[in-house]
mmCIF file of N, CA and C in Angstrom:
data_model
loop_
_atom_site.group_PDB
_atom_site.id
_atom_site.type_symbol
_atom_site.label_atom_id
_atom_site.label_comp_id
_atom_site.label_asym_id
_atom_site.label_seq_id
_atom_site.Cartn_x
_atom_site.Cartn_y
_atom_site.Cartn_z
ATOM 1 N N MET A 1 -18.734 -8.301 0.751
ATOM 2 C CA MET A 1 -18.937 -7.061 1.478
ATOM 3 C C MET A 1 -18.753 -5.889 0.530
ATOM 4 N N ILE A 2 -19.493 -4.864 0.743
ATOM 5 C CA ILE A 2 -19.321 -3.628 -0.016
ATOM 6 C C ILE A 2 -18.808 -2.578 0.955
ATOM 7 N N ALA A 3 -17.516 -2.262 0.834
ATOM 8 C CA ALA A 3 -16.889 -1.287 1.722
ATOM 9 C C ALA A 3 -17.325 0.113 1.334
ATOM 10 N N THR A 4 -17.594 0.930 2.353
ATOM 11 C CA THR A 4 -18.051 2.298 2.122
ATOM 12 C C THR A 4 -17.266 3.289 2.961
ATOM 13 N N THR A 5 -17.466 4.545 2.645
ATOM 14 C CA THR A 5 -16.861 5.641 3.389
ATOM 15 C C THR A 5 -17.684 6.894 3.104
ATOM 16 N N THR A 6 -17.216 8.018 3.565
ATOM 17 C CA THR A 6 -17.824 9.312 3.232
ATOM 18 C C THR A 6 -16.712 10.285 2.868
ATOM 19 N N LEU A 7 -17.080 11.348 2.215
ATOM 20 C CA LEU A 7 -16.077 12.360 1.877
ATOM 21 C C LEU A 7 -15.485 12.983 3.138
ATOM 22 N N ASN A 8 -16.290 13.156 4.186
ATOM 23 C CA ASN A 8 -15.753 13.697 5.438
ATOM 24 C C ASN A 8 -14.704 12.772 6.041
ATOM 25 N N LYS A 9 -14.944 11.462 5.994
ATOM 26 C CA LYS A 9 -13.957 10.515 6.514
ATOM 27 C C LYS A 9 -12.685 10.539 5.682
ATOM 28 N N ILE A 10 -12.832 10.626 4.373
ATOM 29 C CA ILE A 10 -11.657 10.698 3.494
ATOM 30 C C ILE A 10 -10.880 11.976 3.776
ATOM 31 N N ARG A 11 -11.575 13.082 3.864
ATOM 32 C CA ARG A 11 -10.924 14.378 4.097
ATOM 33 C C ARG A 11 -10.157 14.384 5.410
ATOM 34 N N ALA A 12 -10.708 13.709 6.426
ATOM 35 C CA ALA A 12 -10.055 13.655 7.734
ATOM 36 C C ALA A 12 -8.704 12.934 7.679
ATOM 37 N N GLU A 13 -8.491 12.130 6.643
ATOM 38 C CA GLU A 13 -7.233 11.404 6.478
ATOM 39 C C GLU A 13 -6.214 12.178 5.641
ATOM 40 N N HIS A 14 -6.562 13.397 5.237
ATOM 41 C CA HIS A 14 -5.660 14.286 4.490
ATOM 42 C C HIS A 14 -5.223 13.706 3.140
ATOM 43 N N PRO A 15 -6.172 13.515 2.233
ATOM 44 C CA PRO A 15 -5.823 12.982 0.912
ATOM 45 C C PRO A 15 -4.992 13.991 0.110
ATOM 46 N N CYS A 16 -4.312 13.515 -0.913
ATOM 47 C CA CYS A 16 -3.573 14.426 -1.783
ATOM 48 C C CYS A 16 -4.586 15.314 -2.515
ATOM 49 N N GLU A 17 -4.199 16.516 -2.793
ATOM 50 C CA GLU A 17 -5.131 17.478 -3.397
ATOM 51 C C GLU A 17 -5.626 17.043 -4.773
ATOM 52 N N ASP A 18 -4.731 16.512 -5.598
ATOM 53 C CA ASP A 18 -5.151 16.100 -6.943
ATOM 54 C C ASP A 18 -6.207 14.999 -6.892
ATOM 55 N N GLY A 19 -5.965 13.998 -6.075
ATOM 56 C CA GLY A 19 -6.924 12.908 -5.950
ATOM 57 C C GLY A 19 -8.242 13.374 -5.348
ATOM 58 N N TRP A 20 -8.144 14.267 -4.373
ATOM 59 C CA TRP A 20 -9.340 14.809 -3.725
ATOM 60 C C TRP A 20 -10.204 15.570 -4.743
ATOM 61 N N LYS A 21 -9.568 16.444 -5.498
ATOM 62 C CA LYS A 21 -10.306 17.220 -6.498
ATOM 63 C C LYS A 21 -10.918 16.321 -7.569
ATOM 64 N N LYS A 22 -10.192 15.299 -7.962
ATOM 65 C CA LYS A 22 -10.686 14.359 -8.972
ATOM 66 C C LYS A 22 -11.937 13.636 -8.467
ATOM 67 N N LEU A 23 -11.911 13.181 -7.210
ATOM 68 C CA LEU A 23 -13.060 12.490 -6.645
ATOM 69 C C LEU A 23 -14.254 13.428 -6.510
ATOM 70 N N LEU A 24 -14.009 14.644 -6.018
ATOM 71 C CA LEU A 24 -15.109 15.607 -5.915
ATOM 72 C C LEU A 24 -15.744 15.862 -7.279
ATOM 73 N N ALA A 25 -14.925 16.050 -8.301
ATOM 74 C CA ALA A 25 -15.443 16.308 -9.648
ATOM 75 C C ALA A 25 -16.255 15.118 -10.147
ATOM 76 N N HIS A 26 -15.750 13.924 -9.911
ATOM 77 C CA HIS A 26 -16.456 12.713 -10.337
ATOM 78 C C HIS A 26 -17.838 12.625 -9.686
ATOM 79 N N LEU A 27 -17.909 13.049 -8.437
ATOM 80 C CA LEU A 27 -19.171 12.994 -7.692
ATOM 81 C C LEU A 27 -20.052 14.230 -7.920
ATOM 82 N N GLY A 28 -19.506 15.221 -8.636
ATOM 83 C CA GLY A 28 -20.259 16.457 -8.870
ATOM 84 C C GLY A 28 -20.418 17.280 -7.608
ATOM 85 N N LYS A 29 -19.404 17.255 -6.750
ATOM 86 C CA LYS A 29 -19.462 17.970 -5.467
ATOM 87 C C LYS A 29 -18.324 18.968 -5.381
ATOM 88 N N THR A 30 -18.468 19.887 -4.450
ATOM 89 C CA THR A 30 -17.430 20.898 -4.245
ATOM 90 C C THR A 30 -16.818 20.829 -2.856
ATOM 91 N N LYS A 31 -17.430 20.052 -1.958
ATOM 92 C CA LYS A 31 -16.884 19.941 -0.596
ATOM 93 C C LYS A 31 -17.310 18.596 0.005
ATOM 94 N N ALA A 32 -16.690 18.284 1.134
ATOM 95 C CA ALA A 32 -16.958 17.031 1.829
ATOM 96 C C ALA A 32 -18.341 17.042 2.466
ATOM 97 N N ASP A 33 -18.903 15.832 2.561
ATOM 98 C CA ASP A 33 -20.185 15.661 3.252
ATOM 99 C C ASP A 33 -20.235 14.254 3.832
ATOM 100 N N ASP A 34 -21.368 13.902 4.395
ATOM 101 C CA ASP A 34 -21.512 12.584 5.014
ATOM 102 C C ASP A 34 -22.320 11.603 4.175
ATOM 103 N N ASP A 35 -22.491 11.879 2.881
ATOM 104 C CA ASP A 35 -23.154 10.921 2.005
ATOM 105 C C ASP A 35 -22.253 9.696 1.859
ATOM 106 N N VAL A 36 -22.834 8.525 1.929
ATOM 107 C CA VAL A 36 -22.071 7.281 1.822
ATOM 108 C C VAL A 36 -21.689 7.030 0.364
ATOM 109 N N ILE A 37 -20.416 6.693 0.160
ATOM 110 C CA ILE A 37 -19.931 6.301 -1.166
ATOM 111 C C ILE A 37 -19.201 4.970 -1.019
ATOM 112 N N THR A 38 -19.194 4.192 -2.073
ATOM 113 C CA THR A 38 -18.497 2.907 -2.031
ATOM 114 C C THR A 38 -17.048 3.075 -2.469
ATOM 115 N N LEU A 39 -16.231 2.127 -2.064
ATOM 116 C CA LEU A 39 -14.858 2.140 -2.539
ATOM 117 C C LEU A 39 -14.795 1.851 -4.028
ATOM 118 N N GLN A 40 -15.804 1.192 -4.553
ATOM 119 C CA GLN A 40 -15.865 0.978 -6.001
ATOM 120 C C GLN A 40 -15.977 2.322 -6.719
ATOM 121 N N THR A 41 -16.706 3.254 -6.138
ATOM 122 C CA THR A 41 -16.816 4.599 -6.716
ATOM 123 C C THR A 41 -15.442 5.260 -6.754
ATOM 124 N N VAL A 42 -14.701 5.141 -5.652
ATOM 125 C CA VAL A 42 -13.350 5.715 -5.606
ATOM 126 C C VAL A 42 -12.466 5.033 -6.645
ATOM 127 N N LEU A 43 -12.572 3.711 -6.754
ATOM 128 C CA LEU A 43 -11.795 2.961 -7.734
ATOM 129 C C LEU A 43 -12.098 3.435 -9.152
ATOM 130 N N GLU A 44 -13.372 3.578 -9.485
ATOM 131 C CA GLU A 44 -13.766 4.010 -10.827
ATOM 132 C C GLU A 44 -13.331 5.440 -11.112
ATOM 133 N N SER A 45 -13.367 6.291 -10.106
ATOM 134 C CA SER A 45 -12.999 7.690 -10.284
ATOM 135 C C SER A 45 -11.486 7.893 -10.331
ATOM 136 N N ASN A 46 -10.796 7.338 -9.343
ATOM 137 C CA ASN A 46 -9.395 7.687 -9.121
ATOM 138 C C ASN A 46 -8.395 6.573 -9.373
ATOM 139 N N GLY A 47 -8.863 5.334 -9.518
ATOM 140 C CA GLY A 47 -7.938 4.235 -9.755
ATOM 141 C C GLY A 47 -7.585 3.470 -8.490
ATOM 142 N N ILE A 48 -6.832 2.395 -8.703
ATOM 143 C CA ILE A 48 -6.538 1.461 -7.617
ATOM 144 C C ILE A 48 -5.691 2.073 -6.513
ATOM 145 N N ASP A 49 -4.719 2.921 -6.836
ATOM 146 C CA ASP A 49 -3.863 3.494 -5.792
ATOM 147 C C ASP A 49 -4.686 4.286 -4.776
ATOM 148 N N ASP A 50 -5.555 5.151 -5.265
ATOM 149 C CA ASP A 50 -6.379 5.943 -4.353
ATOM 150 C C ASP A 50 -7.422 5.081 -3.645
ATOM 151 N N ALA A 51 -7.936 4.070 -4.334
ATOM 152 C CA ALA A 51 -8.901 3.178 -3.684
ATOM 153 C C ALA A 51 -8.239 2.432 -2.529
ATOM 154 N N LEU A 52 -7.018 1.964 -2.742
ATOM 155 C CA LEU A 52 -6.289 1.310 -1.658
ATOM 156 C C LEU A 52 -6.028 2.282 -0.521
ATOM 157 N N TRP A 53 -5.610 3.482 -0.839
ATOM 158 C CA TRP A 53 -5.347 4.493 0.184
ATOM 159 C C TRP A 53 -6.620 4.769 0.989
ATOM 160 N N THR A 54 -7.762 4.797 0.306
ATOM 161 C CA THR A 54 -9.029 5.132 0.945
ATOM 162 C C THR A 54 -9.488 4.071 1.944
ATOM 163 N N LEU A 55 -8.924 2.886 1.876
ATOM 164 C CA LEU A 55 -9.286 1.862 2.861
ATOM 165 C C LEU A 55 -9.167 2.385 4.289
ATOM 166 N N ARG A 56 -8.191 3.262 4.541
ATOM 167 C CA ARG A 56 -7.978 3.788 5.898
ATOM 168 C C ARG A 56 -9.180 4.586 6.391
ATOM 169 N N ALA A 57 -10.000 5.060 5.476
ATOM 170 C CA ALA A 57 -11.167 5.868 5.843
ATOM 171 C C ALA A 57 -12.464 5.092 5.640
ATOM 172 N N SER A 58 -12.357 3.793 5.476
ATOM 173 C CA SER A 58 -13.541 2.985 5.160
ATOM 174 C C SER A 58 -14.021 2.183 6.365
ATOM 175 N N ASP A 59 -15.139 1.503 6.147
ATOM 176 C CA ASP A 59 -15.677 0.612 7.170
ATOM 177 C C ASP A 59 -15.236 -0.828 6.958
ATOM 178 N N ALA A 60 -14.271 -1.049 6.080
ATOM 179 C CA ALA A 60 -13.784 -2.411 5.822
ATOM 180 C C ALA A 60 -13.157 -2.965 7.099
ATOM 181 N N PRO A 61 -13.498 -4.193 7.466
ATOM 182 C CA PRO A 61 -12.927 -4.784 8.680
ATOM 183 C C PRO A 61 -11.408 -4.925 8.586
ATOM 184 N N GLU A 62 -10.743 -4.705 9.692
ATOM 185 C CA GLU A 62 -9.282 -4.821 9.756
ATOM 186 C C GLU A 62 -8.820 -6.191 9.258
ATOM 187 N N ALA A 63 -9.507 -7.234 9.661
ATOM 188 C CA ALA A 63 -9.113 -8.585 9.250
ATOM 189 C C ALA A 63 -9.193 -8.751 7.731
ATOM 190 N N THR A 64 -10.178 -8.153 7.107
ATOM 191 C CA THR A 64 -10.320 -8.236 5.651
ATOM 192 C C THR A 64 -9.193 -7.470 4.960
ATOM 193 N N MET A 65 -8.860 -6.297 5.502
ATOM 194 C CA MET A 65 -7.762 -5.521 4.917
ATOM 195 C C MET A 65 -6.434 -6.256 5.066
ATOM 196 N N ARG A 66 -6.210 -6.882 6.222
ATOM 197 C CA ARG A 66 -4.975 -7.646 6.431
ATOM 198 C C ARG A 66 -4.898 -8.836 5.475
ATOM 199 N N ALA A 67 -6.012 -9.531 5.294
ATOM 200 C CA ALA A 67 -6.037 -10.670 4.380
ATOM 201 C C ALA A 67 -5.717 -10.224 2.959
ATOM 202 N N PHE A 68 -6.262 -9.091 2.548
ATOM 203 C CA PHE A 68 -5.972 -8.560 1.219
ATOM 204 C C PHE A 68 -4.489 -8.194 1.106
ATOM 205 N N ALA A 69 -3.948 -7.557 2.137
ATOM 206 C CA ALA A 69 -2.535 -7.172 2.123
ATOM 207 C C ALA A 69 -1.636 -8.404 2.020
ATOM 208 N N CYS A 70 -1.993 -9.462 2.726
ATOM 209 C CA CYS A 70 -1.222 -10.702 2.651
ATOM 210 C C CYS A 70 -1.296 -11.293 1.246
ATOM 211 N N TRP A 71 -2.486 -11.310 0.678
ATOM 212 C CA TRP A 71 -2.633 -11.810 -0.692
ATOM 213 C C TRP A 71 -1.771 -11.002 -1.656
ATOM 214 N N ALA A 72 -1.817 -9.670 -1.517
ATOM 215 C CA ALA A 72 -1.053 -8.803 -2.419
ATOM 216 C C ALA A 72 0.448 -9.063 -2.278
ATOM 217 N N ALA A 73 0.917 -9.215 -1.051
ATOM 218 C CA ALA A 73 2.345 -9.477 -0.830
ATOM 219 C C ALA A 73 2.748 -10.828 -1.412
ATOM 220 N N LEU A 74 1.915 -11.827 -1.219
ATOM 221 C CA LEU A 74 2.226 -13.146 -1.779
ATOM 222 C C LEU A 74 2.209 -13.138 -3.307
ATOM 223 N N SER A 75 1.392 -12.286 -3.887
ATOM 224 C CA SER A 75 1.295 -12.247 -5.348
ATOM 225 C C SER A 75 2.565 -11.729 -6.008
ATOM 226 N N VAL A 76 3.421 -11.066 -5.244
ATOM 227 C CA VAL A 76 4.702 -10.580 -5.798
ATOM 228 C C VAL A 76 5.896 -11.243 -5.114
ATOM 229 N N SER A 77 5.644 -12.320 -4.398
ATOM 230 C CA SER A 77 6.725 -12.988 -3.653
ATOM 231 C C SER A 77 7.831 -13.504 -4.572
ATOM 232 N N HIS A 78 7.505 -13.768 -5.815
ATOM 233 C CA HIS A 78 8.503 -14.258 -6.768
ATOM 234 C C HIS A 78 9.533 -13.187 -7.144
ATOM 235 N N LEU A 79 9.286 -11.952 -6.753
ATOM 236 C CA LEU A 79 10.185 -10.858 -7.126
ATOM 237 C C LEU A 79 11.333 -10.645 -6.144
ATOM 238 N N TRP A 80 11.294 -11.352 -5.018
ATOM 239 C CA TRP A 80 12.370 -11.179 -4.038
ATOM 240 C C TRP A 80 12.578 -12.458 -3.251
ATOM 241 N N ASP A 81 13.699 -12.502 -2.579
ATOM 242 C CA ASP A 81 14.059 -13.667 -1.786
ATOM 243 C C ASP A 81 13.372 -13.543 -0.427
ATOM 244 N N MET A 82 12.121 -13.941 -0.377
ATOM 245 C CA MET A 82 11.300 -13.768 0.813
ATOM 246 C C MET A 82 11.763 -14.702 1.939
ATOM 247 N N PRO A 83 12.065 -14.141 3.101
ATOM 248 C CA PRO A 83 12.421 -15.002 4.235
ATOM 249 C C PRO A 83 11.281 -15.977 4.566
ATOM 250 N N VAL A 84 11.645 -17.145 5.023
ATOM 251 C CA VAL A 84 10.664 -18.190 5.316
ATOM 252 C C VAL A 84 9.611 -17.698 6.303
ATOM 253 N N ILE A 85 10.019 -17.000 7.351
ATOM 254 C CA ILE A 85 9.066 -16.549 8.363
ATOM 255 C C ILE A 85 8.050 -15.570 7.765
ATOM 256 N N VAL A 86 8.475 -14.788 6.808
ATOM 257 C CA VAL A 86 7.560 -13.851 6.146
ATOM 258 C C VAL A 86 6.509 -14.633 5.365
ATOM 259 N N ARG A 87 6.948 -15.600 4.588
ATOM 260 C CA ARG A 87 5.995 -16.418 3.825
ATOM 261 C C ARG A 87 5.034 -17.142 4.766
ATOM 262 N N GLU A 88 5.560 -17.692 5.854
ATOM 263 C CA GLU A 88 4.702 -18.405 6.806
ATOM 264 C C GLU A 88 3.624 -17.469 7.368
ATOM 265 N N TYR A 89 4.023 -16.264 7.737
ATOM 266 C CA TYR A 89 3.034 -15.320 8.269
ATOM 267 C C TYR A 89 2.003 -14.963 7.203
ATOM 268 N N LEU A 90 2.468 -14.649 6.003
ATOM 269 C CA LEU A 90 1.543 -14.244 4.946
ATOM 270 C C LEU A 90 0.568 -15.359 4.586
ATOM 271 N N GLU A 91 1.022 -16.588 4.617
ATOM 272 C CA GLU A 91 0.162 -17.712 4.260
ATOM 273 C C GLU A 91 -0.815 -18.089 5.368
ATOM 274 N N THR A 92 -0.414 -17.882 6.620
ATOM 275 C CA THR A 92 -1.255 -18.315 7.745
ATOM 276 C C THR A 92 -1.911 -17.166 8.503
ATOM 277 N N GLN A 93 -1.324 -15.996 8.418
ATOM 278 C CA GLN A 93 -1.733 -14.829 9.201
ATOM 279 C C GLN A 93 -1.729 -15.134 10.695
ATOM 280 N N ASP A 94 -0.809 -16.006 11.086
ATOM 281 C CA ASP A 94 -0.627 -16.379 12.485
ATOM 282 C C ASP A 94 0.013 -15.195 13.218
ATOM 283 N N GLU A 95 -0.743 -14.568 14.095
ATOM 284 C CA GLU A 95 -0.260 -13.356 14.781
ATOM 285 C C GLU A 95 1.005 -13.598 15.595
ATOM 286 N N SER A 96 1.248 -14.830 16.029
ATOM 287 C CA SER A 96 2.461 -15.110 16.800
ATOM 288 C C SER A 96 3.717 -14.986 15.927
ATOM 289 N N LYS A 97 3.549 -14.964 14.605
ATOM 290 C CA LYS A 97 4.675 -14.850 13.677
ATOM 291 C C LYS A 97 4.816 -13.434 13.105
ATOM 292 N N ARG A 98 3.867 -12.591 13.424
ATOM 293 C CA ARG A 98 3.818 -11.266 12.795
ATOM 294 C C ARG A 98 5.055 -10.418 13.085
ATOM 295 N N ALA A 99 5.460 -10.307 14.347
ATOM 296 C CA ALA A 99 6.606 -9.457 14.688
ATOM 297 C C ALA A 99 7.885 -9.970 14.036
ATOM 298 N N ALA A 100 8.108 -11.280 14.090
ATOM 299 C CA ALA A 100 9.313 -11.849 13.475
ATOM 300 C C ALA A 100 9.293 -11.648 11.959
ATOM 301 N N ALA A 101 8.117 -11.792 11.351
ATOM 302 C CA ALA A 101 7.990 -11.592 9.905
ATOM 303 C C ALA A 101 8.276 -10.141 9.541
ATOM 304 N N ARG A 102 7.733 -9.218 10.326
ATOM 305 C CA ARG A 102 7.975 -7.796 10.071
ATOM 306 C C ARG A 102 9.463 -7.488 10.165
ATOM 307 N N ASP A 103 10.112 -7.988 11.215
ATOM 308 C CA ASP A 103 11.549 -7.734 11.392
ATOM 309 C C ASP A 103 12.365 -8.339 10.252
ATOM 310 N N ALA A 104 12.012 -9.548 9.833
ATOM 311 C CA ALA A 104 12.742 -10.201 8.739
ATOM 312 C C ALA A 104 12.542 -9.453 7.424
ATOM 313 N N ALA A 105 11.330 -8.992 7.172
ATOM 314 C CA ALA A 105 11.059 -8.243 5.942
ATOM 315 C C ALA A 105 11.817 -6.919 5.947
ATOM 316 N N ARG A 106 11.842 -6.252 7.083
ATOM 317 C CA ARG A 106 12.596 -4.990 7.176
ATOM 318 C C ARG A 106 14.081 -5.221 6.961
ATOM 319 N N ALA A 107 14.614 -6.289 7.556
ATOM 320 C CA ALA A 107 16.038 -6.594 7.378
ATOM 321 C C ALA A 107 16.345 -6.910 5.916
ATOM 322 N N ALA A 108 15.462 -7.673 5.266
ATOM 323 C CA ALA A 108 15.661 -7.987 3.848
ATOM 324 C C ALA A 108 15.603 -6.720 3.006
ATOM 325 N N GLY A 109 14.687 -5.826 3.329
ATOM 326 C CA GLY A 109 14.580 -4.562 2.602
ATOM 327 C C GLY A 109 15.817 -3.696 2.799
ATOM 328 N N ALA A 110 16.322 -3.662 4.031
ATOM 329 C CA ALA A 110 17.531 -2.882 4.310
ATOM 330 C C ALA A 110 18.726 -3.452 3.554
ATOM 331 N N ALA A 111 18.837 -4.771 3.519
ATOM 332 C CA ALA A 111 19.939 -5.403 2.792
ATOM 333 C C ALA A 111 19.842 -5.113 1.298
ATOM 334 N N ALA A 112 18.629 -5.174 0.764
ATOM 335 C CA ALA A 112 18.442 -4.870 -0.659
ATOM 336 C C ALA A 112 18.790 -3.419 -0.945
ATOM 337 N N GLY A 113 18.408 -2.524 -0.052
ATOM 338 C CA GLY A 113 18.729 -1.107 -0.221
ATOM 339 C C GLY A 113 20.226 -0.860 -0.171
ATOM 340 N N ALA A 114 20.925 -1.537 0.736
ATOM 341 C CA ALA A 114 22.373 -1.387 0.843
ATOM 342 C C ALA A 114 23.062 -1.905 -0.419
ATOM 343 N N ALA A 115 22.583 -3.031 -0.931
ATOM 344 C CA ALA A 115 23.159 -3.583 -2.166
ATOM 345 C C ALA A 115 22.921 -2.634 -3.336
ATOM 346 N N GLN A 116 21.734 -2.054 -3.397
ATOM 347 C CA GLN A 116 21.419 -1.114 -4.464
ATOM 348 C C GLN A 116 22.333 0.110 -4.377
ATOM 349 N N LYS A 117 22.560 0.600 -3.176
ATOM 350 C CA LYS A 117 23.436 1.758 -2.994
ATOM 351 C C LYS A 117 24.855 1.438 -3.454
ATOM 352 N N GLN A 118 25.358 0.267 -3.087
ATOM 353 C CA GLN A 118 26.707 -0.122 -3.502
ATOM 354 C C GLN A 118 26.800 -0.241 -5.023
ATOM 355 N N GLN A 119 25.781 -0.799 -5.640
ATOM 356 C CA GLN A 119 25.768 -0.927 -7.098
ATOM 357 C C GLN A 119 25.744 0.459 -7.755
ATOM 358 N N PHE A 120 24.954 1.356 -7.203
ATOM 359 C CA PHE A 120 24.876 2.726 -7.716
ATOM 360 C C PHE A 120 26.246 3.400 -7.635
ATOM 361 N N ILE A 121 26.883 3.265 -6.477
ATOM 362 C CA ILE A 121 28.211 3.870 -6.295
ATOM 363 C C ILE A 121 29.192 3.294 -7.308
ATOM 364 N N GLY A 122 29.165 1.978 -7.474
ATOM 365 C CA GLY A 122 30.082 1.333 -8.407
ATOM 366 C C GLY A 122 29.889 1.774 -9.845
ATOM 367 N N ILE A 123 28.670 2.062 -10.213
ATOM 368 C CA ILE A 123 28.382 2.434 -11.600
ATOM 369 C C ILE A 123 28.516 3.930 -11.844
ATOM 370 N N PHE A 124 27.974 4.736 -10.948
ATOM 371 C CA PHE A 124 27.860 6.167 -11.214
ATOM 372 C C PHE A 124 28.796 7.059 -10.414
ATOM 373 N N CYS A 125 29.543 6.495 -9.477
ATOM 374 C CA CYS A 125 30.344 7.347 -8.585
ATOM 375 C C CYS A 125 31.816 6.959 -8.542
ATOM 376 N N THR A 126 32.272 6.196 -9.487
ATOM 377 C CA THR A 126 33.687 5.842 -9.542
ATOM 378 C C THR A 126 34.217 6.151 -10.933
ATOM 379 N N GLU A 127 35.499 6.413 -11.010
ATOM 380 C CA GLU A 127 36.138 6.718 -12.289
ATOM 381 C C GLU A 127 36.008 5.570 -13.276
ATOM 382 N N GLU A 128 36.204 4.361 -12.776
ATOM 383 C CA GLU A 128 36.182 3.219 -13.677
ATOM 384 C C GLU A 128 34.785 2.749 -14.032
ATOM 385 N N GLY A 129 33.769 3.223 -13.329
ATOM 386 C CA GLY A 129 32.388 2.837 -13.638
ATOM 387 C C GLY A 129 32.261 1.356 -13.898
ATOM 388 N N GLU A 130 32.490 0.570 -12.864
ATOM 389 C CA GLU A 130 32.630 -0.879 -12.974
ATOM 390 C C GLU A 130 31.494 -1.574 -13.717
ATOM 391 N N GLY A 131 30.358 -0.967 -13.829
ATOM 392 C CA GLY A 131 29.231 -1.631 -14.486
ATOM 393 C C GLY A 131 28.528 -2.580 -13.541
ATOM 394 N N LEU A 132 27.547 -3.240 -14.050
ATOM 395 C CA LEU A 132 26.742 -4.168 -13.246
ATOM 396 C C LEU A 132 27.530 -5.418 -12.917
ATOM 397 N N LYS A 133 27.372 -5.875 -11.681
ATOM 398 C CA LYS A 133 28.062 -7.093 -11.254
ATOM 399 C C LYS A 133 27.069 -8.222 -11.218
#
């Protein structure tokens, strides 16, 4: 599939000004219009971050975007202690597991954030500066 969008659709999503100006310059335009552009054009102009962001303004099917998001999450699964339910959802995209996976991922993220805060306090906010544990 070749995902497409228009500058008017992108503008309606309130893009960051720097990225917006960069895309307009790349296209040789000064304002939004309804000419169809591909996400590959956005990728070539602005890079992967803006191309991913632009998905929200594209005609890419929701199921395709979800499948890509699952692939991306699985590709970095080695970087954290992923709860089993999260891996199961990402591998199967079984909607009956989605809510539990979301809750487990949020809880894991909150726990990681709390641990990071405690480590920060131990290193930078105490007289003894305990160092890394």
